[in-house]
Tab-separated table of C-alpha atoms in Angstrom:
chain	number	residue	atom	x	y	z
A	1	ALA	CA	21.601	-293.880	25.625
A	2	GLU	CA	23.249	-297.661	24.921
A	3	ALA	CA	20.811	-299.253	27.200
A	4	ALA	CA	17.672	-298.311	24.632
A	5	SER	CA	19.622	-298.095	21.860
A	6	PRO	CA	18.326	-300.757	19.333
A	7	ALA	CA	21.220	-300.514	16.823
A	8	GLY	CA	23.562	-302.832	18.050
A	9	ALA	CA	27.214	-302.678	19.095
A	10	GLY	CA	28.102	-299.873	16.126
A	11	GLY	CA	25.036	-297.932	16.984
A	12	SER	CA	25.607	-298.009	20.738
A	13	GLU	CA	29.256	-296.513	19.920
A	14	ALA	CA	27.980	-294.025	17.569
A	15	VAL	CA	25.522	-292.595	20.374
A	16	ARG	CA	28.415	-292.944	22.719
A	17	GLU	CA	30.884	-290.820	20.488
A	18	ALA	CA	28.275	-288.243	19.842
A	19	ILE	CA	28.061	-287.394	23.561
A	20	LEU	CA	31.780	-287.660	24.170
A	21	ALA	CA	33.026	-285.847	21.225
A	22	GLY	CA	29.877	-283.680	21.086
A	23	LYS	CA	29.681	-284.008	17.034
A	24	PRO	CA	27.190	-285.670	14.733
A	25	GLN	CA	27.779	-289.145	14.383
A	26	VAL	CA	26.654	-291.202	11.230
A	27	VAL	CA	26.376	-295.213	10.448
A	28	GLY	CA	25.821	-295.616	6.805
A	29	GLN	CA	27.043	-292.538	5.424
A	30	ARG	CA	26.923	-292.466	1.556
A	31	ALA	CA	30.511	-291.019	0.199
A	32	ALA	CA	30.755	-288.795	-2.739
A	33	GLY	CA	31.161	-291.687	-5.116
A	34	GLY	CA	28.806	-293.907	-4.077
A	35	ASP	CA	30.206	-296.374	-1.561
A	36	ALA	CA	30.076	-296.108	2.202
A	37	ALA	CA	31.883	-293.253	3.656
A	38	PRO	CA	34.989	-294.104	5.824
A	39	GLY	CA	34.072	-295.320	9.556
A	40	ALA	CA	30.737	-296.019	8.740
A	41	ASP	CA	30.717	-299.600	9.293
A	42	LEU	CA	27.360	-301.135	8.227
A	43	ALA	CA	28.449	-304.491	9.290
A	44	GLN	CA	28.679	-304.249	12.845
A	45	ALA	CA	25.157	-302.168	13.605
A	46	ASP	CA	21.973	-303.771	12.903
A	47	VAL	CA	20.583	-300.052	11.481
A	48	ALA	CA	21.461	-297.093	9.875
A	49	LEU	CA	21.263	-294.244	12.139
A	50	ILE	CA	22.316	-290.505	12.946
A	51	SER	CA	23.151	-289.572	16.486
A	52	VAL	CA	23.372	-285.338	16.824
A	53	PRO	CA	24.241	-284.134	20.378
A	54	PHE	CA	23.033	-281.316	22.538
A	55	GLU	CA	24.324	-279.894	25.351
A	56	ARG	CA	22.562	-277.087	27.406
A	57	GLU	CA	25.480	-274.942	29.246
A	58	GLY	CA	26.805	-276.035	32.218
A	59	ALA	CA	23.609	-278.747	32.444
A	60	GLU	CA	22.880	-281.996	31.189
A	61	LYS	CA	23.805	-283.224	27.485
A	62	TYR	CA	20.985	-284.703	25.210
A	63	VAL	CA	21.337	-286.592	21.876
A	64	LEU	CA	18.734	-286.918	19.099
A	65	THR	CA	19.380	-290.234	17.355
A	66	VAL	CA	17.484	-291.272	14.094
A	67	THR	CA	17.320	-295.320	12.783
A	68	ASP	CA	16.614	-296.823	9.781
A	69	SER	CA	16.131	-300.701	10.354
A	70	GLY	CA	16.725	-301.221	6.459
A	71	ARG	CA	20.230	-300.385	7.201
A	72	ARG	CA	20.098	-298.000	4.265
A	73	ARG	CA	23.051	-295.449	3.274
A	74	TRP	CA	22.112	-291.700	4.103
A	75	ARG	CA	21.884	-289.647	1.450
A	76	PRO	CA	23.428	-285.839	2.233
A	77	ASP	CA	20.357	-284.189	2.142
A	78	GLU	CA	18.605	-286.788	4.522
A	79	ILE	CA	21.644	-285.699	6.930
A	80	GLU	CA	21.048	-282.162	6.761
A	81	LEU	CA	17.445	-282.341	7.513
A	82	VAL	CA	18.082	-284.506	10.609
A	83	HIS	CA	20.353	-281.774	11.756
A	84	GLU	CA	17.757	-279.122	11.154
A	85	LEU	CA	15.471	-280.989	12.823
A	86	SER	CA	17.401	-281.524	15.770
A	87	HIS	CA	18.044	-277.939	15.765
A	88	ARG	CA	14.587	-276.991	16.209
A	89	ILE	CA	14.023	-279.940	19.080
A	90	PHE	CA	16.783	-278.532	20.930
A	91	SER	CA	15.614	-274.973	20.385
A	92	ARG	CA	12.107	-276.111	21.853
A	93	LEU	CA	13.775	-277.989	24.755
A	94	GLU	CA	15.982	-274.909	25.448
A	95	ARG	CA	13.214	-272.403	25.431
A	96	ALA	CA	11.102	-274.947	27.785
A	97	HIS	CA	13.655	-274.885	30.263
A	98	ALA	CA	14.395	-271.205	29.979
A	99	GLU	CA	10.338	-270.640	30.196
A	100	THR	CA	10.617	-273.347	33.626
A	101	ALA	CA	13.857	-271.082	34.815
A	102	LEU	CA	11.755	-267.784	34.422
A	103	ARG	CA	8.610	-269.384	36.231
A	104	GLU	CA	10.664	-270.227	39.043
A	105	ALA	CA	12.624	-266.976	39.249
A	106	HIS	CA	8.947	-265.274	39.231
A	107	ARG	CA	8.061	-267.700	42.251
A	108	LEU	CA	11.174	-266.840	43.829
A	109	LEU	CA	10.725	-262.865	43.350
A	110	THR	CA	7.230	-262.948	44.552
A	111	ASP	CA	8.122	-264.818	47.333
A	112	LYS	CA	10.988	-262.167	48.146
A	113	ALA	CA	8.377	-259.183	47.752
A	114	GLU	CA	6.074	-260.700	50.029
A	115	GLN	CA	8.723	-261.214	52.518
A	116	LEU	CA	9.658	-257.397	52.056
A	117	GLU	CA	6.048	-256.317	52.321
A	118	THR	CA	5.834	-258.035	55.749
A	119	LEU	CA	9.159	-256.795	56.823
A	120	VAL	CA	8.132	-253.237	55.583
A	121	GLN	CA	4.644	-253.180	57.432
A	122	GLN	CA	6.278	-254.091	60.437
A	123	ARG	CA	8.938	-251.654	60.355
A	124	THR	CA	6.473	-248.940	59.631
A	125	SER	CA	4.688	-250.292	62.651
A	126	LYS	CA	7.291	-249.719	64.755
A	127	LEU	CA	8.102	-246.516	63.531
A	128	ARG	CA	4.689	-245.071	64.262
A	129	GLU	CA	5.178	-246.201	67.764
A	130	THR	CA	8.420	-244.575	67.713
A	131	VAL	CA	7.393	-241.175	66.693
A	132	GLY	CA	4.379	-241.671	69.080
A	133	GLU	CA	6.695	-241.752	71.847
A	134	LEU	CA	8.673	-238.883	70.379
A	135	GLU	CA	5.736	-236.707	70.092
A	136	ALA	CA	4.602	-237.683	73.584
A	137	PHE	CA	8.526	-236.876	74.905
A	138	SER	CA	8.309	-233.729	72.809
A	139	TYR	CA	4.875	-232.355	74.655
A	140	SER	CA	6.273	-233.354	78.415
A	141	ILE	CA	9.406	-231.022	77.049
A	142	ALA	CA	7.000	-228.321	75.996
A	143	HIS	CA	5.095	-228.354	78.751
A	144	ASP	CA	6.608	-230.371	81.970
A	145	MET	CA	9.979	-229.120	81.688
A	146	ARG	CA	9.450	-225.350	80.661
A	147	ALA	CA	7.199	-224.930	83.791
A	148	PRO	CA	9.695	-225.083	86.224
A	149	LEU	CA	11.900	-222.932	84.105
A	150	ARG	CA	9.229	-220.448	83.532
A	151	SER	CA	8.842	-220.450	87.542
A	152	LEU	CA	12.703	-219.734	87.931
A	153	GLN	CA	12.398	-216.525	85.475
A	154	GLY	CA	9.217	-215.723	87.545
A	155	PHE	CA	10.289	-215.438	90.860
A	156	SER	CA	13.615	-213.941	90.129
A	157	ASP	CA	12.099	-211.096	88.245
A	158	VAL	CA	9.487	-210.397	91.552
A	159	LEU	CA	12.709	-210.582	93.808
A	160	LEU	CA	14.516	-208.154	91.953
A	161	THR	CA	11.875	-205.979	91.189
A	162	GLU	CA	9.860	-205.978	94.656
A	163	HIS	CA	12.314	-207.076	96.977
A	164	ALA	CA	15.503	-205.277	95.523
A	165	ALA	CA	15.881	-203.004	98.867
A	166	ASN	CA	16.365	-206.246	101.138
A	167	LEU	CA	19.134	-207.675	98.561
A	168	ASP	CA	22.807	-206.675	98.308
A	169	ALA	CA	24.465	-206.442	94.890
A	170	GLU	CA	25.792	-210.057	94.962
A	171	ALA	CA	22.259	-211.231	95.785
A	172	GLN	CA	20.833	-209.546	92.858
A	173	GLY	CA	23.625	-210.424	90.361
A	174	PHE	CA	22.822	-213.975	91.593
A	175	LEU	CA	19.246	-213.830	90.852
A	176	ARG	CA	19.839	-212.225	87.547
A	177	ARG	CA	22.002	-215.123	86.440
A	178	ILE	CA	19.513	-217.254	87.537
A	179	ALA	CA	17.049	-215.761	85.207
A	180	ALA	CA	19.409	-215.480	82.395
A	181	SER	CA	20.344	-219.340	82.649
A	182	ALA	CA	16.393	-220.152	82.638
A	183	GLY	CA	15.745	-217.976	79.801
A	184	ARG	CA	18.802	-219.589	77.827
A	185	MET	CA	17.407	-222.966	78.647
A	186	ASP	CA	13.905	-222.265	77.561
A	187	LYS	CA	14.897	-220.987	74.426
A	188	LEU	CA	16.824	-224.037	73.683
A	189	ILE	CA	13.958	-226.186	74.781
A	190	GLN	CA	12.091	-223.941	72.211
A	191	ASP	CA	14.501	-224.514	69.222
A	192	VAL	CA	15.053	-228.334	69.707
A	193	LEU	CA	11.080	-228.597	69.568
A	194	ASN	CA	11.239	-226.373	66.290
A	195	TYR	CA	13.772	-228.794	64.839
A	196	SER	CA	11.791	-231.782	65.868
A	197	ARG	CA	8.627	-230.172	64.283
A	198	ILE	CA	10.631	-229.575	61.073
A	199	VAL	CA	11.807	-233.243	60.836
A	200	ARG	CA	8.575	-234.586	61.307
A	201	ALA	CA	5.656	-232.435	60.392
A	202	GLU	CA	3.661	-232.664	57.083
A	203	LEU	CA	5.122	-230.316	54.767
A	204	PRO	CA	2.718	-229.093	52.062
A	205	LEU	CA	4.042	-227.736	49.497
A	206	GLU	CA	2.839	-224.133	47.096
A	207	THR	CA	3.810	-221.156	45.327
A	208	VAL	CA	5.314	-219.025	47.583
A	209	GLU	CA	5.899	-215.316	46.631
A	210	VAL	CA	9.066	-214.659	48.208
A	211	SER	CA	9.171	-210.530	47.292
A	212	ARG	CA	6.199	-210.318	49.944
A	213	LEU	CA	7.972	-213.019	52.165
A	214	LEU	CA	10.827	-210.750	52.502
A	215	ARG	CA	9.282	-207.380	52.647
A	216	ASP	CA	6.946	-208.901	55.614
A	217	ILE	CA	10.169	-210.029	57.450
A	218	VAL	CA	12.266	-206.755	57.091
A	219	GLU	CA	8.917	-204.777	58.105
A	220	THR	CA	7.945	-206.835	61.247
A	221	TYR	CA	11.125	-207.850	62.755
A	222	PRO	CA	12.751	-205.435	65.357
A	223	MET	CA	16.046	-205.933	64.399
A	224	PHE	CA	15.851	-205.414	60.672
A	225	GLN	CA	14.859	-202.193	61.393
A	226	PRO	CA	16.698	-198.996	59.855
A	227	ASP	CA	17.953	-198.202	63.292
A	228	LYS	CA	19.391	-201.330	63.692
A	229	ALA	CA	20.582	-203.019	60.608
A	230	ASP	CA	20.712	-201.331	56.885
A	231	ILE	CA	19.262	-204.248	54.562
A	232	VAL	CA	19.220	-204.254	50.735
A	233	LEU	CA	16.925	-206.316	48.853
A	234	GLU	CA	18.413	-206.207	45.422
A	235	GLY	CA	16.756	-207.279	42.429
A	236	GLU	CA	13.484	-209.643	41.466
A	237	PHE	CA	12.994	-212.423	43.910
A	238	PRO	CA	11.214	-215.483	41.848
A	239	ALA	CA	8.306	-217.344	43.289
A	240	VAL	CA	9.220	-220.665	44.430
A	241	LEU	CA	7.536	-224.006	45.264
A	242	GLY	CA	7.873	-224.689	48.916
A	243	ASN	CA	6.643	-223.960	52.610
A	244	GLU	CA	5.844	-220.332	53.556
A	245	ALA	CA	6.206	-221.218	57.207
A	246	MET	CA	9.544	-222.951	56.309
A	247	LEU	CA	10.724	-220.143	54.021
A	248	THR	CA	9.950	-217.559	56.862
A	249	GLN	CA	12.087	-219.609	59.131
A	250	ILE	CA	14.946	-220.203	56.751
A	251	PHE	CA	15.141	-216.525	55.982
A	252	SER	CA	14.521	-215.286	59.571
A	253	ASN	CA	17.442	-217.442	60.681
A	254	LEU	CA	19.842	-216.678	58.750
A	255	MET	CA	18.935	-213.057	58.462
A	256	GLY	CA	18.790	-213.030	62.136
A	257	ASN	CA	22.801	-214.411	62.160
A	258	ALA	CA	23.935	-211.948	59.754
A	259	ALA	CA	22.375	-209.019	62.018
A	260	LYS	CA	23.863	-210.679	65.077
A	261	PHE	CA	27.570	-211.873	64.344
A	262	VAL	CA	28.934	-208.589	63.714
A	263	ALA	CA	32.026	-207.078	65.731
A	264	PRO	CA	31.246	-204.822	68.350
A	265	GLY	CA	29.806	-201.493	67.727
A	266	VAL	CA	29.662	-202.322	63.922
A	267	LYS	CA	26.028	-201.868	62.424
A	268	PRO	CA	24.996	-205.153	60.253
A	269	ARG	CA	24.738	-204.643	56.658
A	270	LEU	CA	22.486	-207.544	54.782
A	271	ARG	CA	22.848	-207.848	51.193
A	272	LEU	CA	19.724	-210.392	49.835
A	273	TRP	CA	19.347	-211.168	46.182
A	274	ALA	CA	18.478	-214.363	43.722
A	275	GLU	CA	19.760	-216.157	41.392
A	276	PRO	CA	17.280	-217.966	39.016
A	277	GLN	CA	18.394	-221.538	37.370
A	278	ALA	CA	16.654	-223.763	35.114
A	279	GLN	CA	14.872	-226.147	37.925
A	280	ARG	CA	15.639	-224.079	41.116
A	281	VAL	CA	16.361	-220.574	42.095
A	282	ARG	CA	19.597	-219.549	44.842
A	283	PHE	CA	18.992	-217.103	47.321
A	284	LEU	CA	21.946	-215.522	49.144
A	285	ILE	CA	22.399	-213.320	52.051
A	286	GLN	CA	25.547	-211.572	52.125
A	287	ASP	CA	26.515	-209.972	55.609
A	288	ASN	CA	29.607	-207.817	57.003
A	289	GLY	CA	29.919	-209.975	60.001
A	290	ILE	CA	33.050	-212.006	61.742
A	291	GLY	CA	32.791	-214.835	59.224
A	292	VAL	CA	33.190	-218.573	60.277
A	293	ALA	CA	36.736	-220.145	59.607
A	294	PRO	CA	37.406	-222.975	56.982
A	295	ALA	CA	37.387	-225.647	59.713
A	296	GLN	CA	33.989	-224.803	60.885
A	297	GLN	CA	32.201	-224.644	57.393
A	298	ASP	CA	31.466	-228.294	57.021
A	299	ARG	CA	29.994	-228.910	60.715
A	300	ILE	CA	28.377	-225.237	61.184
A	301	PHE	CA	24.634	-226.700	59.860
A	302	GLY	CA	25.220	-229.427	62.642
A	303	ILE	CA	23.110	-229.105	65.496
A	304	PHE	CA	24.306	-227.644	68.582
A	305	GLN	CA	27.382	-225.765	66.461
A	306	GLN	CA	28.070	-222.315	66.852
A	307	ALA	CA	30.406	-219.663	64.829
A	308	SER	CA	31.449	-218.299	68.031
A	309	LYS	CA	31.031	-218.832	71.703
A	310	SER	CA	31.410	-215.173	72.156
A	311	TYR	CA	27.658	-214.668	71.147
A	312	GLU	CA	24.548	-215.846	72.926
A	313	GLY	CA	22.676	-218.751	70.991
A	314	THR	CA	21.702	-222.476	71.403
A	315	GLY	CA	23.412	-223.734	68.148
A	316	ILE	CA	20.463	-225.074	66.597
A	317	GLY	CA	19.273	-222.106	64.114
A	318	LEU	CA	21.246	-223.089	60.900
A	319	ALA	CA	20.348	-226.830	61.784
A	320	ILE	CA	16.983	-226.103	61.395
A	321	VAL	CA	17.535	-223.861	58.236
A	322	LYS	CA	19.321	-227.256	56.418
A	323	LYS	CA	16.662	-229.589	57.835
A	324	ALA	CA	13.818	-227.267	56.146
A	325	VAL	CA	15.534	-226.618	52.697
A	326	GLU	CA	16.093	-230.298	52.586
A	327	ARG	CA	12.497	-231.248	53.284
A	328	MET	CA	11.652	-229.072	50.578
A	329	GLY	CA	14.022	-230.725	48.222
A	330	GLY	CA	16.502	-228.187	47.979
A	331	ARG	CA	20.397	-227.695	49.706
A	332	VAL	CA	22.341	-225.102	51.558
A	333	GLY	CA	25.606	-223.699	51.514
A	334	LEU	CA	28.141	-220.619	52.277
A	335	ARG	CA	31.197	-218.750	51.389
A	336	SER	CA	32.970	-217.129	53.974
A	337	GLU	CA	36.505	-215.633	55.248
A	338	LEU	CA	36.970	-215.033	58.875
A	339	GLY	CA	36.791	-211.157	59.252
A	340	GLN	CA	35.604	-210.501	56.007
A	341	GLY	CA	31.825	-211.533	56.282
A	342	SER	CA	29.905	-214.634	55.137
A	343	THR	CA	27.692	-215.317	52.238
A	344	PHE	CA	25.215	-217.645	53.068
A	345	TRP	CA	23.049	-219.589	49.954
A	346	PHE	CA	20.122	-222.157	49.653
A	347	GLU	CA	18.443	-223.440	46.612
A	348	VAL	CA	14.937	-224.398	46.168
A	349	PRO	CA	12.751	-225.606	43.274
A	350	ARG	CA	10.903	-222.970	41.338
A	351	GLY	CA	7.349	-222.258	41.571
């Protein structure tokens, strides 16, 4: 500013002072009585001037300087006009800087978005490849691994039915154990495949009439017939927005567990009802079973978790329930005490 200033020593000093002090400086200011104001030394300046500083926060400093080569005295209204002019100029300057910064931010954001899109495409491609490998693995399990198990079961049955006379009791016992183990492994593979299907399958949602669905389950499943279990469907069951196949799996798994996990010699009693809410419907299944210990209730919905090792099962049924409910936008839980039965519940959106 000093090198470019035509104001001489006094003018250069005023510009420097405006920068350092951050306050407007005037050379040639008229005092109230008409004389020069204190500090306005026109004798040391070639021109009269007004310097108004401006500093952008954390950035460079600017000074607007207005000169009059006639070495005149500035009137108050002229000084006010210069202040107003400087305010407008610096406001425009600030806006220009802001617009430049905004354009730069937009450019950076666009670059980041393009990079993210590329990354998403790469990971999506990798995910599709992984899903394809999982599907091939599932096919291998379903067909290649189950075939030897069916052979074990088949040959064991043949030996027990057609050659039992040539086998002693111990040999027949071994064959029954072989057949039972093969059956359990085959059931485990089927459950793992069902879980995998629920995780990755397309899940179209539609309005499902739950009352009709429950009647069909109770009428068609042998374990739910009157001589096997007492089942009460209490009240109305509102329609929901879900997948009928998934809902059938959920109800059959929860009701099947309720009918299975009872004390020896106790006939299962199941009570089902619904609690409509604002946007959801909660379905509850209460039983007279053995109950679930508090320590197990947080992990009972995990894969390969069982309420009791004394009952046959793969430990995947409740994991299938949880995953199916979550895929329909719902949640699942239970209330239970050991020896006092359990109440399992799940919520899904209303139809």
